[in-house]
Short mmCIF file of N, CA and C in Angstrom, two decimals:
data_model
loop_
_atom_site.label_atom_id
_atom_site.label_comp_id
_atom_site.label_asym_id
_atom_site.label_seq_id
_atom_site.Cartn_x
_atom_site.Cartn_y
_atom_site.Cartn_z
N MET A 1 113.93 106.69 110.83
CA MET A 1 113.08 106.16 109.71
C MET A 1 113.02 107.71 108.80
N ALA A 2 112.54 106.67 107.74
CA ALA A 2 112.59 107.48 106.47
C ALA A 2 111.52 108.36 105.99
N SER A 3 112.47 109.14 105.35
CA SER A 3 111.17 110.99 105.04
C SER A 3 109.93 110.87 104.53
N ASP A 4 109.96 109.31 103.47
CA ASP A 4 108.32 108.79 103.11
C ASP A 4 107.35 108.04 104.02
N GLU A 5 108.68 107.41 105.31
CA GLU A 5 107.75 106.77 106.73
C GLU A 5 107.63 107.47 107.40
N LYS A 6 107.29 108.88 107.58
CA LYS A 6 107.26 110.02 108.51
C LYS A 6 105.57 110.10 108.63
N THR A 7 105.06 110.66 109.64
CA THR A 7 103.37 110.30 110.25
C THR A 7 102.84 110.86 109.62
N GLN A 8 101.70 111.20 108.39
CA GLN A 8 101.21 111.72 107.80
C GLN A 8 99.47 111.05 108.38
N GLU A 9 98.90 112.52 107.93
CA GLU A 9 97.11 112.70 107.82
C GLU A 9 97.35 112.34 106.65
N VAL A 10 96.31 110.75 106.94
CA VAL A 10 95.04 110.35 105.97
C VAL A 10 93.55 110.94 105.29
N VAL A 11 93.49 111.26 104.48
CA VAL A 11 91.69 111.12 104.73
C VAL A 11 91.72 110.30 103.70
N MET A 12 90.16 110.19 104.19
CA MET A 12 89.96 108.70 103.82
C MET A 12 89.00 109.15 102.44
N LEU A 13 89.20 108.89 101.01
CA LEU A 13 87.86 109.11 99.38
C LEU A 13 88.18 108.08 98.96
N PRO A 14 86.50 107.45 98.24
CA PRO A 14 86.85 106.92 97.41
C PRO A 14 87.66 106.77 96.55
N LEU A 15 88.33 105.35 95.77
CA LEU A 15 89.19 105.74 94.39
C LEU A 15 88.29 105.83 93.66
N SER A 16 88.04 105.95 93.14
CA SER A 16 86.85 106.47 92.17
C SER A 16 87.28 108.42 92.50
N GLU A 17 87.28 108.95 92.45
CA GLU A 17 87.93 110.37 93.38
C GLU A 17 88.73 110.92 93.25
N VAL A 18 89.60 109.89 93.67
CA VAL A 18 91.69 109.72 92.78
C VAL A 18 92.19 109.42 92.05
N GLY A 19 92.77 110.36 91.02
CA GLY A 19 92.62 110.40 89.74
C GLY A 19 94.33 110.12 90.02
N SER A 20 95.30 110.08 91.00
CA SER A 20 96.10 109.81 90.26
C SER A 20 97.37 109.29 92.13
N ILE A 21 97.89 108.64 93.01
CA ILE A 21 98.52 108.58 93.51
C ILE A 21 100.06 108.56 93.00
N LYS A 22 100.76 109.58 94.12
CA LYS A 22 101.62 110.57 93.62
C LYS A 22 102.68 108.38 94.22
N TRP A 23 103.31 108.59 93.34
CA TRP A 23 104.72 107.55 92.67
C TRP A 23 106.49 107.83 93.03
N THR A 24 106.43 107.39 93.37
CA THR A 24 108.12 108.07 94.06
C THR A 24 109.48 107.37 93.88
N GLN A 25 110.63 106.93 93.73
CA GLN A 25 111.62 106.74 93.63
C GLN A 25 111.46 105.32 95.12
N HIS A 26 110.98 105.47 95.68
CA HIS A 26 111.35 104.38 96.87
C HIS A 26 109.71 103.26 97.48
N ARG A 27 109.36 104.25 96.50
CA ARG A 27 108.00 103.33 95.89
C ARG A 27 108.82 102.54 95.66
N GLY A 28 109.45 102.79 93.73
CA GLY A 28 109.91 101.17 93.16
C GLY A 28 110.30 100.43 93.49
N GLN A 29 111.26 101.29 94.76
CA GLN A 29 112.36 100.33 94.96
C GLN A 29 111.25 98.61 95.67
N LYS A 30 110.53 99.53 96.53
CA LYS A 30 109.27 98.94 98.01
C LYS A 30 108.86 97.93 96.75
N MET A 31 107.74 98.36 95.97
CA MET A 31 107.77 97.58 94.54
C MET A 31 108.74 95.87 93.40
N ARG A 32 109.47 96.58 93.72
CA ARG A 32 110.88 95.36 92.92
C ARG A 32 110.82 94.54 94.20
N LEU A 33 111.27 95.64 95.95
CA LEU A 33 111.45 94.59 96.70
C LEU A 33 110.30 93.21 96.78
N LEU A 34 109.34 93.74 97.20
CA LEU A 34 107.79 92.86 97.51
C LEU A 34 107.30 91.66 95.75
N ARG A 35 107.94 91.90 95.24
CA ARG A 35 107.66 91.53 93.47
C ARG A 35 108.33 90.33 93.59
N GLY A 36 109.82 90.16 94.75
CA GLY A 36 110.98 89.62 94.95
C GLY A 36 111.37 88.69 93.52
N ASN A 37 110.92 86.74 93.01
CA ASN A 37 111.85 86.06 91.83
C ASN A 37 110.16 86.35 90.82
N LEU A 38 109.08 87.18 91.15
CA LEU A 38 108.18 87.35 90.07
C LEU A 38 108.76 88.12 88.84
N THR A 39 108.77 87.94 87.80
CA THR A 39 109.40 88.15 86.46
C THR A 39 108.29 89.81 86.84
N LEU A 40 108.66 90.36 85.59
CA LEU A 40 108.00 91.57 85.47
C LEU A 40 106.28 90.77 84.53
N VAL A 41 107.44 90.58 83.09
CA VAL A 41 105.97 89.90 82.21
C VAL A 41 105.23 88.76 83.64
N ALA A 42 105.27 88.20 84.62
CA ALA A 42 104.89 87.63 85.32
C ALA A 42 104.00 88.45 85.90
N LEU A 43 104.09 89.32 86.58
CA LEU A 43 103.79 90.24 87.59
C LEU A 43 102.16 90.90 86.25
N ALA A 44 102.83 91.57 84.72
CA ALA A 44 102.54 91.95 83.81
C ALA A 44 100.21 90.79 83.65
N LYS A 45 100.93 90.23 83.31
CA LYS A 45 100.02 88.62 83.39
C LYS A 45 98.38 88.64 84.67
N LYS A 46 99.49 88.57 85.76
CA LYS A 46 98.38 88.19 86.75
C LYS A 46 97.76 90.32 86.52
N LEU A 47 98.74 90.76 86.92
CA LEU A 47 97.98 91.85 86.68
C LEU A 47 96.38 91.82 86.13
N ALA A 48 97.11 91.40 84.62
CA ALA A 48 95.93 91.27 83.35
C ALA A 48 94.77 90.86 83.16
N GLU A 49 94.82 89.88 84.72
CA GLU A 49 93.92 88.41 85.50
C GLU A 49 93.00 89.85 86.39
N HIS A 50 93.42 90.30 86.55
CA HIS A 50 92.35 91.48 87.34
C HIS A 50 92.02 92.48 86.70
N GLU A 51 91.98 92.82 85.18
CA GLU A 51 91.85 93.94 84.60
C GLU A 51 92.32 94.72 84.45
N ILE A 52 93.69 94.80 84.38
CA ILE A 52 94.45 95.74 85.11
C ILE A 52 95.74 95.73 83.26
N GLU A 53 96.07 96.21 82.22
CA GLU A 53 96.54 95.53 81.46
C GLU A 53 97.54 97.55 81.84
N ILE A 54 98.98 96.58 82.31
CA ILE A 54 99.93 97.60 81.03
C ILE A 54 101.14 95.96 80.92
N SER A 55 102.44 97.25 80.49
CA SER A 55 103.01 96.36 80.21
C SER A 55 104.38 96.74 80.83
N ARG A 56 104.60 95.34 80.78
CA ARG A 56 106.69 95.06 82.04
C ARG A 56 107.30 96.16 81.18
N GLN A 57 107.49 96.36 80.32
CA GLN A 57 108.22 97.58 80.45
C GLN A 57 108.12 99.64 81.25
N TYR A 58 106.52 99.36 81.27
CA TYR A 58 105.80 100.51 82.32
C TYR A 58 106.05 99.78 83.37
N LEU A 59 105.77 98.51 84.17
CA LEU A 59 106.81 97.71 85.20
C LEU A 59 107.87 98.61 85.57
N ASN A 60 108.54 97.91 84.24
CA ASN A 60 110.45 98.48 84.73
C ASN A 60 109.98 99.87 85.09
N ARG A 61 109.82 100.74 84.52
CA ARG A 61 110.02 102.44 84.70
C ARG A 61 109.68 103.20 85.31
N MET A 62 108.32 101.36 86.08
CA MET A 62 108.14 102.41 87.37
C MET A 62 108.86 102.11 88.74
N GLU A 63 108.94 100.90 89.06
CA GLU A 63 110.58 100.57 89.37
C GLU A 63 111.82 100.76 89.24
N THR A 64 112.12 101.39 88.77
CA THR A 64 113.61 102.34 87.85
C THR A 64 113.25 103.56 88.00
N ASP A 65 112.51 104.67 87.16
CA ASP A 65 112.87 106.12 87.10
C ASP A 65 112.06 106.73 87.92
N PRO A 66 113.14 107.81 87.83
CA PRO A 66 112.52 108.76 88.40
C PRO A 66 111.89 109.91 88.24
N GLU A 67 111.71 109.18 87.45
CA GLU A 67 110.71 110.29 85.87
C GLU A 67 109.42 109.52 86.80
N VAL A 68 108.76 108.62 86.48
CA VAL A 68 107.35 107.72 87.08
C VAL A 68 106.55 108.82 88.44
N LYS A 69 106.30 110.07 88.00
CA LYS A 69 105.11 110.55 88.78
C LYS A 69 104.25 109.98 89.38
N GLY A 70 103.41 109.75 88.75
CA GLY A 70 102.49 108.51 89.29
C GLY A 70 101.88 107.96 89.52
N ALA A 71 100.31 107.14 89.62
CA ALA A 71 99.84 105.45 89.39
C ALA A 71 98.66 105.32 89.48
N SER A 72 97.97 104.79 88.88
CA SER A 72 96.26 104.67 88.43
C SER A 72 96.71 104.51 90.45
N PRO A 73 94.78 104.75 90.78
CA PRO A 73 94.58 104.01 92.92
C PRO A 73 94.00 102.45 91.54
N GLU A 74 93.70 102.26 89.70
CA GLU A 74 93.12 100.33 90.17
C GLU A 74 94.84 99.88 90.42
N LEU A 75 95.54 100.10 89.21
CA LEU A 75 97.07 99.69 89.77
C LEU A 75 96.92 99.33 90.63
N VAL A 76 98.07 100.74 91.36
CA VAL A 76 98.42 100.03 92.64
C VAL A 76 97.37 99.16 93.47
N MET A 77 96.23 99.46 93.64
CA MET A 77 95.03 98.86 94.35
C MET A 77 95.98 97.25 93.37
N GLY A 78 95.72 97.68 92.76
CA GLY A 78 96.41 95.45 91.47
C GLY A 78 97.24 95.19 91.94
N LEU A 79 98.19 95.85 92.12
CA LEU A 79 99.69 95.74 92.67
C LEU A 79 99.44 94.75 94.07
N CYS A 80 98.77 95.69 95.17
CA CYS A 80 99.23 94.15 96.26
C CYS A 80 98.87 93.74 96.29
N LYS A 81 96.92 93.56 94.79
CA LYS A 81 96.43 92.47 95.23
C LYS A 81 97.87 91.80 94.89
N VAL A 82 98.08 91.79 94.47
CA VAL A 82 99.04 90.31 93.09
C VAL A 82 100.50 90.34 94.29
N LEU A 83 100.84 91.83 94.54
CA LEU A 83 102.17 91.27 95.17
C LEU A 83 102.00 91.06 96.32
N ASN A 84 100.66 90.70 97.18
CA ASN A 84 99.83 90.13 97.94
C ASN A 84 100.63 91.32 99.73
N CYS A 85 99.54 92.33 99.27
CA CYS A 85 100.59 93.82 100.56
C CYS A 85 99.81 94.40 101.13
N SER A 86 99.77 95.34 102.00
CA SER A 86 98.93 96.12 102.05
C SER A 86 99.36 97.81 101.57
N LEU A 87 98.43 98.10 101.48
CA LEU A 87 98.39 99.35 100.47
C LEU A 87 99.34 100.41 101.40
N ALA A 88 99.63 100.33 102.70
CA ALA A 88 100.52 101.50 103.27
C ALA A 88 102.53 100.56 103.37
N GLU A 89 101.79 98.91 102.79
CA GLU A 89 103.28 98.78 102.02
C GLU A 89 103.46 99.20 101.04
N LEU A 90 102.77 99.44 100.10
CA LEU A 90 103.86 99.55 99.67
C LEU A 90 103.54 101.39 99.05
N LEU A 91 102.74 101.81 99.64
CA LEU A 91 103.60 103.59 100.15
C LEU A 91 104.33 103.80 100.45
N CYS A 92 104.86 103.31 101.11
CA CYS A 92 105.67 102.63 102.36
C CYS A 92 105.25 103.65 104.22
N LEU A 93 103.69 103.45 103.64
CA LEU A 93 103.52 104.79 104.89
C LEU A 93 103.91 103.19 106.10
N LYS A 94 104.77 104.21 107.23
CA LYS A 94 104.44 103.24 108.60
C LYS A 94 102.77 103.71 109.27
N GLU A 95 103.33 104.76 109.37
CA GLU A 95 102.25 105.49 110.90
C GLU A 95 100.70 106.09 110.02
N THR A 96 100.07 106.07 110.15
CA THR A 96 98.64 107.36 109.66
C THR A 96 98.17 108.07 111.07
N LYS A 97 97.34 109.15 110.91
CA LYS A 97 95.97 109.29 110.92
C LYS A 97 95.75 109.67 110.11
N ILE A 98 94.32 108.82 110.78
CA ILE A 98 93.69 108.54 109.44
C ILE A 98 92.20 109.80 109.85
N VAL A 99 91.54 110.37 108.93
CA VAL A 99 90.48 111.56 108.87
C VAL A 99 90.01 110.95 108.13
N GLN A 100 88.07 110.73 108.55
CA GLN A 100 87.08 110.61 108.00
C GLN A 100 85.69 112.13 107.82
N LEU A 101 86.26 111.98 106.01
CA LEU A 101 85.02 112.71 106.27
C LEU A 101 83.51 112.41 106.38
N GLY A 102 83.24 114.05 106.71
CA GLY A 102 81.75 114.14 107.26
C GLY A 102 81.34 113.85 109.10
N VAL A 103 82.87 113.94 108.95
CA VAL A 103 83.45 113.47 110.63
C VAL A 103 83.80 114.62 111.87
N ASP A 104 82.49 115.09 112.91
CA ASP A 104 83.47 116.30 113.16
C ASP A 104 84.07 115.47 114.35
N ASN A 105 85.25 115.52 114.66
CA ASN A 105 85.96 115.16 115.67
C ASN A 105 86.44 116.36 117.08
N GLY A 106 86.00 117.74 116.70
CA GLY A 106 86.34 118.77 117.41
C GLY A 106 87.41 119.35 116.76
N ASN A 107 87.93 118.90 115.74
CA ASN A 107 89.50 119.07 115.22
C ASN A 107 89.69 120.59 114.05
N PHE A 108 88.00 120.75 114.55
CA PHE A 108 87.83 121.45 112.97
C PHE A 108 87.01 123.15 113.40
#
């Protein structure tokens, strides 16, 4: 199992409360794999249909540049819609433990 795919605890928050989602080189590679034969220009156009304006150049950086460290939640969710994948798949999360805020599960 890859280090990015280890079991992690997940806290559910509204996307409006999240400023950035950590972006890694592994996630960029996954994005490239999910994109398949779809060009970056076509991907940018499909994202624009979901009111997400981003250049093909930045999408290329997300796939190839390890210096890209974060992505907006809106962009990541748009990518999931356009690439027809789950958030867990795009973010390379295989196993998760979900913790809901405000729910006392006896572990506190």
